[in-house]
Short mmCIF file of C-alpha atoms and ligand atoms in Angstrom, two decimals:
data_model
loop_
_atom_site.label_atom_id
_atom_site.label_comp_id
_atom_site.label_asym_id
_atom_site.label_seq_id
_atom_site.Cartn_x
_atom_site.Cartn_y
_atom_site.Cartn_z
CA UNK A 1 88.26 77.74 68.22
CA UNK A 2 89.27 80.19 70.90
CA UNK A 3 93.03 80.74 71.01
CA UNK A 4 94.32 82.07 74.29
CA UNK A 5 97.26 84.36 74.85
CA UNK A 6 99.95 81.73 75.33
CA UNK A 7 102.07 84.16 77.29
CA UNK A 8 99.73 83.70 80.23
CA UNK A 9 100.62 80.04 80.42
CA UNK A 10 104.27 81.03 80.85
CA UNK A 11 103.49 83.00 84.01
CA UNK A 12 104.68 81.44 87.21
CA UNK A 13 101.97 80.63 89.72
CA UNK A 14 101.46 83.57 92.03
CA UNK A 15 103.22 81.44 94.58
CA UNK A 16 104.33 84.02 97.10
CA UNK A 17 101.26 85.39 98.85
CA UNK A 18 99.16 82.23 98.40
CA UNK A 19 101.97 80.14 99.89
CA UNK A 20 102.24 82.56 102.81
CA UNK A 21 98.46 82.45 103.36
CA UNK A 22 98.50 78.66 103.25
CA UNK A 23 101.31 78.37 105.78
CA UNK A 24 99.71 80.88 108.13
CA UNK A 25 96.33 79.16 107.91
CA UNK A 26 97.90 75.81 108.69
CA UNK A 27 99.77 77.29 111.65
CA UNK A 28 96.62 78.92 113.00
CA UNK A 29 94.66 75.69 112.64
CA UNK A 30 97.30 73.83 114.60
CA UNK A 31 97.68 76.64 117.16
CA UNK A 32 94.20 78.16 117.56
CA UNK A 33 95.30 80.33 120.52
CA UNK A 34 98.23 81.92 118.73
CA UNK A 35 97.98 85.66 118.18
CA UNK A 36 99.66 85.93 114.78
CA UNK A 37 100.95 89.40 113.82
CA UNK A 38 100.82 90.02 110.09
CA UNK A 39 103.63 92.14 108.70
CA UNK A 40 103.68 90.61 105.27
CA UNK A 41 101.32 92.24 102.81
CA UNK A 42 101.93 95.87 101.86
CA UNK A 43 98.47 97.20 102.61
CA UNK A 44 97.75 100.18 104.84
CA UNK A 45 95.59 99.91 107.96
CA UNK A 46 94.87 103.47 109.09
CA UNK A 47 91.61 105.14 108.02
CA UNK A 48 91.28 107.70 105.24
CA UNK A 49 91.86 111.23 106.51
CA UNK A 50 88.94 113.32 107.73
CA UNK A 51 89.36 115.92 104.95
CA UNK A 52 88.87 113.24 102.26
CA UNK A 53 85.95 111.66 104.11
CA UNK A 54 84.18 115.04 104.26
CA UNK A 55 84.92 115.66 100.57
CA UNK A 56 83.44 112.28 99.66
CA UNK A 57 80.25 112.91 101.65
CA UNK A 58 79.84 116.17 99.82
CA UNK A 59 80.63 114.51 96.45
CA UNK A 60 77.96 111.89 97.15
CA UNK A 61 75.47 114.71 97.69
CA UNK A 62 76.59 116.24 94.37
CA UNK A 63 75.68 112.98 92.67
CA UNK A 64 72.20 113.04 94.17
CA UNK A 65 71.20 116.36 92.64
CA UNK A 66 70.71 116.88 88.90
CA UNK A 67 72.29 120.35 89.19
CA UNK A 68 75.59 118.94 90.48
CA UNK A 69 75.48 115.37 89.17
CA UNK A 70 78.59 114.10 87.38
CA UNK A 71 78.46 111.44 84.68
CA UNK A 72 81.49 110.40 82.67
CA UNK A 73 84.38 112.66 83.54
CA UNK A 74 87.45 113.50 81.48
CA UNK A 75 89.46 110.30 80.84
CA UNK A 76 92.58 112.17 81.98
CA UNK A 77 91.07 113.25 85.30
CA UNK A 78 89.21 116.34 86.51
CA UNK A 79 90.97 119.63 86.23
CA UNK A 80 90.32 120.36 89.93
CA UNK A 81 92.62 117.42 90.76
CA UNK A 82 95.25 117.77 88.03
CA UNK A 83 95.72 121.41 89.02
CA UNK A 84 96.40 120.39 92.64
CA UNK A 85 98.86 117.73 91.46
CA UNK A 86 100.63 120.20 89.21
CA UNK A 87 100.86 122.82 91.96
CA UNK A 88 101.52 120.84 95.13
CA UNK A 89 103.40 117.77 93.91
CA UNK A 90 105.49 119.53 91.27
CA UNK A 91 105.50 123.37 91.16
CA UNK A 92 106.27 123.49 94.89
CA UNK A 93 109.39 121.46 94.14
CA UNK A 94 110.34 123.72 91.25
CA UNK A 95 109.07 121.35 88.54
CA UNK A 96 106.70 122.52 85.82
CA UNK A 97 104.20 119.81 84.91
CA UNK A 98 101.09 120.98 83.07
CA UNK A 99 97.61 119.49 83.47
CA UNK A 100 97.79 117.82 80.06
CA UNK A 101 100.87 115.87 81.14
CA UNK A 102 98.95 114.36 84.08
CA UNK A 103 96.74 111.28 83.68
CA UNK A 104 94.64 110.43 86.73
CA UNK A 105 93.83 106.74 87.07
CA UNK A 106 92.58 104.07 89.43
CA UNK A 107 96.08 103.44 90.75
CA UNK A 108 99.72 102.82 89.97
CA UNK A 109 99.33 99.07 89.57
CA UNK A 110 97.09 99.56 86.53
CA UNK A 111 99.30 102.23 85.05
CA UNK A 112 102.63 100.47 85.55
CA UNK A 113 100.97 97.37 84.12
CA UNK A 114 99.24 99.06 81.20
CA UNK A 115 102.05 101.34 80.06
CA UNK A 116 103.42 98.49 77.95
CA UNK A 117 100.44 98.98 75.59
CA UNK A 118 102.20 101.96 74.01
CA UNK A 119 105.62 100.28 73.78
CA UNK A 120 106.79 97.84 71.14
CA UNK A 121 107.03 94.20 72.07
CA UNK A 122 110.60 94.35 70.76
CA UNK A 123 111.86 96.54 73.58
CA UNK A 124 114.46 95.07 75.88
CA UNK A 125 113.38 95.57 79.48
CA UNK A 126 115.55 95.95 82.59
CA UNK A 127 114.36 95.58 86.17
CA UNK A 128 116.04 95.86 89.54
CA UNK A 129 116.16 92.55 91.40
CA UNK A 130 114.32 92.10 93.80
CA UNK A 131 111.37 93.88 92.21
CA UNK A 132 107.66 94.72 92.50
CA UNK A 133 106.34 91.69 90.55
CA UNK A 134 103.86 93.65 88.39
CA UNK A 135 106.63 95.03 86.17
CA UNK A 136 107.86 91.58 85.26
CA UNK A 137 104.55 89.75 84.97
CA UNK A 138 102.99 92.36 82.70
CA UNK A 139 105.97 92.04 80.36
CA UNK A 140 105.53 88.27 80.40
CA UNK A 141 101.86 88.74 79.43
CA UNK A 142 102.88 91.02 76.57
CA UNK A 143 105.45 88.52 75.27
CA UNK A 144 108.46 90.68 76.02
CA UNK A 145 110.08 88.49 78.69
CA UNK A 146 111.26 85.43 76.78
CA UNK A 147 111.36 82.12 78.67
CA UNK A 148 111.84 81.26 82.33
CA UNK A 149 115.34 79.90 82.94
CA UNK A 150 116.62 77.46 85.57
CA UNK A 151 118.00 80.45 87.53
CA UNK A 152 114.47 81.76 88.05
CA UNK A 153 115.01 84.61 85.57
CA UNK A 154 113.29 85.49 82.28
CA UNK A 155 115.65 85.05 79.38
CA UNK A 156 114.84 88.37 77.71
CA UNK A 157 114.79 90.57 80.82
CA UNK A 158 117.88 92.26 82.19
CA UNK A 159 118.11 91.80 85.96
CA UNK A 160 120.01 94.39 87.97
CA UNK A 161 120.79 92.90 91.39
CA UNK A 162 120.34 95.11 94.44
CA UNK A 163 121.97 93.48 97.44
CA UNK A 164 124.21 94.25 100.39
CA UNK A 165 127.20 93.87 98.04
CA UNK A 166 126.28 97.00 96.05
CA UNK A 167 124.50 98.72 98.93
CA UNK A 168 121.20 98.22 97.04
CA UNK A 169 122.28 100.61 94.30
CA UNK A 170 121.76 99.00 90.89
CA UNK A 171 124.68 99.09 88.51
CA UNK A 172 124.24 100.29 84.95
CA UNK A 173 123.61 97.18 82.85
CA UNK A 174 126.27 95.96 80.44
CA UNK A 175 123.81 95.26 77.63
CA UNK A 176 121.71 98.32 76.91
CA UNK A 177 117.98 98.10 77.66
CA UNK A 178 115.26 100.16 75.94
CA UNK A 179 113.01 100.35 78.98
CA UNK A 180 114.19 100.53 82.60
CA UNK A 181 111.89 100.17 85.60
CA UNK A 182 113.03 102.03 88.69
CA UNK A 183 111.03 102.21 91.91
CA UNK A 184 112.23 104.64 94.60
CA UNK A 185 111.69 104.58 97.52
CA UNK A 186 111.90 100.91 96.72
CA UNK A 187 109.44 98.12 97.30
CA UNK A 188 110.53 95.63 98.62
CA UNK A 189 113.92 96.80 99.95
CA UNK A 190 112.83 100.18 101.36
CA UNK A 191 116.06 101.71 100.02
CA UNK A 192 116.43 104.94 98.04
CA UNK A 193 118.71 106.66 95.54
CA UNK A 194 120.20 110.08 96.15
CA UNK A 195 119.86 112.78 93.52
CA UNK A 196 123.33 112.10 92.14
CA UNK A 197 122.69 108.36 91.99
CA UNK A 198 119.43 108.91 90.12
CA UNK A 199 121.14 111.41 87.80
CA UNK A 200 123.42 108.61 86.61
CA UNK A 201 120.33 106.77 85.37
CA UNK A 202 118.82 109.80 83.70
CA UNK A 203 122.10 110.52 81.90
CA UNK A 204 122.36 106.86 80.88
CA UNK A 205 118.79 106.81 79.54
CA UNK A 206 119.33 110.03 77.59
CA UNK A 207 122.60 108.77 76.13
CA UNK A 208 121.02 105.48 75.05
CA UNK A 209 117.55 106.72 74.03
CA UNK A 210 116.07 104.50 76.74
CA UNK A 211 112.87 105.10 78.70
CA UNK A 212 112.81 105.10 82.51
CA UNK A 213 109.52 104.01 84.08
CA UNK A 214 109.84 105.62 87.50
CA UNK A 215 107.47 104.37 90.19
CA UNK A 216 107.35 106.75 93.14
CA UNK A 217 104.34 105.25 94.90
CA UNK A 218 106.21 105.69 98.23
CA UNK A 219 107.40 109.25 97.64
CA UNK A 220 105.43 110.60 100.63
CA UNK A 221 107.57 108.51 103.00
CA UNK A 222 110.80 110.30 102.12
CA UNK A 223 112.32 111.98 105.18
CA UNK A 224 115.85 112.81 104.02
CA UNK A 225 116.68 115.90 101.98
CA UNK A 226 118.94 114.35 99.38
CA UNK A 227 116.37 111.81 98.21
CA UNK A 228 114.44 112.98 95.14
CA UNK A 229 110.64 112.90 95.40
CA UNK A 230 110.27 113.01 91.64
CA UNK A 231 112.56 111.94 88.85
CA UNK A 232 111.87 115.32 87.25
CA UNK A 233 114.05 116.90 89.93
CA UNK A 234 116.86 115.62 87.73
CA UNK A 235 117.71 117.74 84.72
CA UNK A 236 116.76 116.11 81.43
CA UNK A 237 114.36 113.58 82.99
CA UNK A 238 111.35 114.96 81.13
CA UNK A 239 113.00 113.72 77.95
CA UNK A 240 113.45 110.16 79.20
CA UNK A 241 111.04 109.30 82.02
CA UNK A 242 107.43 108.53 82.83
CA UNK A 243 106.53 108.85 86.52
CA UNK A 244 103.86 106.89 88.38
CA UNK A 245 102.30 108.09 91.62
CA UNK A 246 99.55 106.81 93.84
CA UNK A 247 97.28 108.01 96.62
CA UNK A 248 97.31 104.45 98.00
CA UNK A 249 100.25 104.73 100.36
CA UNK A 250 100.27 108.54 100.46
CA UNK A 251 96.71 108.83 101.75
CA UNK A 252 95.44 105.34 102.48
CA UNK A 253 93.51 104.96 99.20
CA UNK A 254 94.34 101.27 98.63
CA UNK A 255 90.62 100.50 98.80
CA UNK A 256 89.43 103.74 97.21
CA UNK A 257 91.72 103.57 94.15
CA UNK A 258 93.37 106.66 92.72
CA UNK A 259 96.77 107.35 91.24
CA UNK A 260 98.28 109.27 88.38
CA UNK A 261 100.93 109.08 85.70
CA UNK A 262 103.04 111.87 84.27
CA UNK A 263 103.91 111.63 80.61
CA UNK A 264 105.84 114.80 79.68
CA UNK A 265 105.15 116.28 76.26
CA UNK A 266 108.89 116.44 75.58
CA UNK A 267 109.19 112.67 75.88
CA UNK A 268 109.39 110.69 72.67
CA UNK A 269 109.71 107.11 71.61
CA UNK A 270 110.64 106.10 68.07
CA UNK A 271 108.72 104.44 65.25
CA UNK A 272 110.16 101.81 62.91
CA UNK A 273 111.67 104.52 60.74
CA UNK A 274 113.48 106.01 63.72
CA UNK A 275 111.21 109.05 63.76
CA UNK A 276 110.22 110.48 67.15
CA UNK A 277 106.68 109.88 68.43
CA UNK A 278 105.21 111.72 71.45
CA UNK A 279 104.48 109.21 74.21
CA UNK A 280 102.03 111.67 75.76
CA UNK A 281 99.84 111.38 72.66
CA UNK A 282 99.99 107.60 72.68
CA UNK A 283 99.14 107.33 76.38
CA UNK A 284 96.31 109.81 75.95
CA UNK A 285 94.94 107.73 73.12
CA UNK A 286 95.33 104.53 75.11
CA UNK A 287 93.52 105.95 78.13
CA UNK A 288 90.70 107.49 76.08
CA UNK A 289 90.14 104.15 74.35
CA UNK A 290 90.44 101.78 77.30
CA UNK A 291 89.70 103.84 80.43
CA UNK A 292 86.74 105.98 81.38
CA UNK A 293 88.27 107.95 84.21
CA UNK A 294 88.56 107.51 87.98
CA UNK A 295 85.30 108.15 89.81
CA UNK A 296 84.25 111.71 90.61
CA UNK A 297 83.87 110.88 94.30
CA UNK A 298 87.36 109.39 94.51
CA UNK A 299 88.91 112.34 92.72
CA UNK A 300 87.21 114.74 95.16
CA UNK A 301 88.72 112.67 97.99
CA UNK A 302 92.14 112.93 96.34
CA UNK A 303 91.73 116.69 95.86
CA UNK A 304 91.02 117.05 99.59
CA UNK A 305 94.43 115.57 100.46
CA UNK A 306 95.92 118.82 99.11
CA UNK A 307 93.96 121.14 101.42
CA UNK A 308 95.78 122.45 104.51
CA UNK A 309 93.79 120.08 106.68
CA UNK A 310 94.27 117.14 104.31
CA UNK A 311 98.01 117.64 104.05
CA UNK A 312 98.34 117.83 107.83
CA UNK A 313 96.24 114.71 108.34
CA UNK A 314 98.00 112.52 105.79
CA UNK A 315 101.34 113.61 107.18
CA UNK A 316 100.27 112.44 110.64
CA UNK A 317 99.39 109.01 109.30
CA UNK A 318 102.70 108.73 107.47
CA UNK A 319 104.52 109.72 110.68
CA UNK A 320 102.61 106.98 112.47
CA UNK A 321 103.84 104.37 109.99
CA UNK A 322 107.36 105.76 109.98
CA UNK A 323 107.52 105.51 113.76
CA UNK A 324 106.67 101.82 113.29
CA UNK A 325 109.39 101.55 110.65
CA UNK A 326 111.98 102.91 113.06
CA UNK A 327 110.84 100.61 115.86
CA UNK A 328 111.05 97.66 113.50
CA UNK A 329 114.45 98.51 112.10
CA UNK A 330 115.93 99.25 115.53
CA UNK A 331 114.34 96.09 116.90
CA UNK A 332 115.75 93.91 114.14
CA UNK A 333 119.21 95.44 114.54
CA UNK A 334 119.03 95.00 118.32
CA UNK A 335 118.83 91.24 117.90
CA UNK A 336 121.93 91.30 115.76
CA UNK A 337 120.44 91.13 112.27
CA UNK A 338 121.28 93.50 109.44
CA UNK A 339 118.36 95.72 108.42
CA UNK A 340 117.95 98.10 105.47
CA UNK A 341 115.28 100.57 104.41
CA UNK A 342 112.72 101.85 106.89
CA UNK A 343 114.18 105.38 106.86
CA UNK A 344 112.48 106.80 103.77
CA UNK A 345 110.06 103.93 103.20
CA UNK A 346 107.56 101.81 105.13
CA UNK A 347 109.52 98.60 104.42
CA UNK A 348 112.35 97.09 106.43
CA UNK A 349 114.50 94.63 104.47
CA UNK A 350 116.21 92.15 106.74
CA UNK A 351 119.21 89.96 105.94
CA UNK A 352 118.29 86.50 107.15
CA UNK A 353 120.62 84.96 109.73
CA UNK A 354 123.59 82.93 108.55
CA UNK A 355 122.50 79.56 107.24
CA UNK A 356 118.78 80.37 106.80
CA UNK A 357 117.23 81.17 103.46
CA UNK A 358 114.17 83.41 103.03
CA UNK A 359 111.58 80.66 103.55
CA UNK A 360 113.46 79.07 106.44
CA UNK A 361 113.50 82.40 108.22
CA UNK A 362 109.80 82.83 107.42
CA UNK A 363 109.08 79.48 109.12
CA UNK A 364 111.22 80.37 112.10
CA UNK A 365 109.55 83.74 112.67
CA UNK A 366 106.10 82.21 112.28
CA UNK A 367 106.79 79.27 114.57
CA UNK A 368 108.84 80.96 117.26
CA UNK A 369 107.39 84.48 117.29
CA UNK A 370 104.03 84.17 115.51
CA UNK A 371 105.08 86.91 113.12
CA UNK A 372 104.35 86.82 109.40
CA UNK A 373 106.66 88.60 106.97
CA UNK A 374 107.45 88.15 103.29
CA UNK A 375 110.32 85.96 102.06
CA UNK A 376 112.56 88.15 99.91
CA UNK A 377 113.06 85.46 97.27
CA UNK A 378 109.41 85.97 96.27
CA UNK A 379 110.46 89.31 94.75
CA UNK A 380 113.22 87.88 92.56
CA UNK A 381 116.34 85.72 92.71
CA UNK A 382 118.44 88.42 94.40
CA UNK A 383 115.88 88.57 97.20
CA UNK A 384 117.03 85.15 98.42
CA UNK A 385 118.52 85.48 101.88
CA UNK A 386 116.37 88.51 102.70
CA UNK A 387 113.02 89.11 104.34
CA UNK A 388 110.54 92.02 104.16
CA UNK A 389 108.69 93.45 107.15
CA UNK A 390 106.16 96.23 106.70
CA UNK A 391 105.45 99.19 108.97
CA UNK A 392 101.77 99.35 108.00
CA UNK A 393 100.51 97.56 111.09
CA UNK A 394 99.41 99.15 114.35
CA UNK A 395 101.91 100.72 116.73
CA UNK A 396 100.94 98.20 119.41
CA UNK A 397 101.49 95.19 117.13
CA UNK A 398 104.79 96.59 115.89
CA UNK A 399 106.07 96.98 119.47
CA UNK A 400 104.77 93.52 120.34
CA UNK A 401 106.48 92.03 117.27
CA UNK A 402 109.80 93.56 118.28
CA UNK A 403 109.42 92.18 121.82
CA UNK A 404 108.70 88.74 120.42
CA UNK A 405 111.72 88.87 118.12
CA UNK A 406 113.94 89.27 121.18
CA UNK A 407 113.15 85.63 121.86
CA UNK A 408 115.33 84.83 118.86
CA UNK A 409 118.14 86.86 120.36
CA UNK A 410 120.34 84.24 122.01
CA UNK A 411 120.61 82.32 118.76
CA UNK A 412 122.57 84.94 116.83
N1 LIG B 1 103.88 100.41 92.88
C1 LIG B 1 104.48 99.83 93.92
C2 LIG B 1 105.96 99.82 93.98
C3 LIG B 1 103.74 99.22 94.92
O1 LIG B 1 104.35 98.65 95.96
C4 LIG B 1 102.33 99.23 94.84
C5 LIG B 1 101.49 98.60 95.86
O2 LIG B 1 101.88 97.89 96.71
C6 LIG B 1 101.75 99.83 93.73
C7 LIG B 1 102.55 100.42 92.77
C8 LIG B 1 100.28 99.79 93.55
O3 LIG B 1 99.69 100.98 93.86
P1 LIG B 1 98.16 101.23 93.64
O4 LIG B 1 97.46 100.86 94.89
O5 LIG B 1 98.09 102.70 93.34
O6 LIG B 1 97.69 100.43 92.48
#
């Protein structure tokens, strides 16, 4: 008889986005003339840059000629791409990352989800709250999360609240975790840590032999100088951190699929006897066994983002989204609500008005302004009372959304 992985039955229904879709559909059915502006889901809308499009056309031609055809590539990614990553994303910031510490993949969701393969089920995991749900759900699937409690938390996961009260800066947990997920710039709050704030975490991880899983999928949105682009800007981080990056938000690759993970050779975990084991070796083995590399065409597209033209073009797109972020944040503040993020990230995190919880505010915005956002509680218990708006829409829709929100003005 087939036995299933019982951990899957513990997972909560993916309630958030399906519930949003259901409510929006119902609203649109009842109001067929409504022009609903969607600012909920974190997907980009601008096209892939010209440099990458050209590179892909040329890569397609390569595939059509036996002299330049590419079959299976290296599981870790083509050298032409890892060398660009090493040079432009790291060496230019004074960080030495060699090609064999870089693992190109089909995106950061897979990597942040799969990394648990190389870690013992007995590790105690800590997450910031609210959080990108993949970190939690993949630990539930692995059997590391324990049971769901009445508070909406997993019994074996340490939650580190990030709210107005601590200015969205997580406090060091009182019980010591083995694995800590940090995502900066943060999804969903759009907030960041400064170098000295991140250093506290690196020092803590080193002192406690803990591993930081650092997701910097939104690194390209950083505008301020004191915000680290990579955790390896902090001394000692190569001994305690794995970093995840993605071309999804950097270069609009959400539909193309390409990301990469850095596993420094200095980084070790420990076996049952307390002896150090190189995580780079384990991840390499995991990838070679379960992954056959990102496609050649996609990797050529990613390589092109590092050319002069590519860099200029992706920067323009990011500026476009960041202009939206500013319009959104200013607009939300202008109607008297508190807004966070949106300065180094494409997300604006709004405190819901007094007396309204996340879903009540969702309903209000949908009904009164025809705007769809994401209720903060969907990202974790500490997201209750907050609401996420994304800057990934068009400039015109963003301006229109802000105009519509003014209708709410007199009520606050
Ligand atoms: N990490 C974070 C924090 C995200 O918000 C997302 C996507 O929304 C991802 C990773 C997924 O990135 P990718 O498209 O590379 O899988």
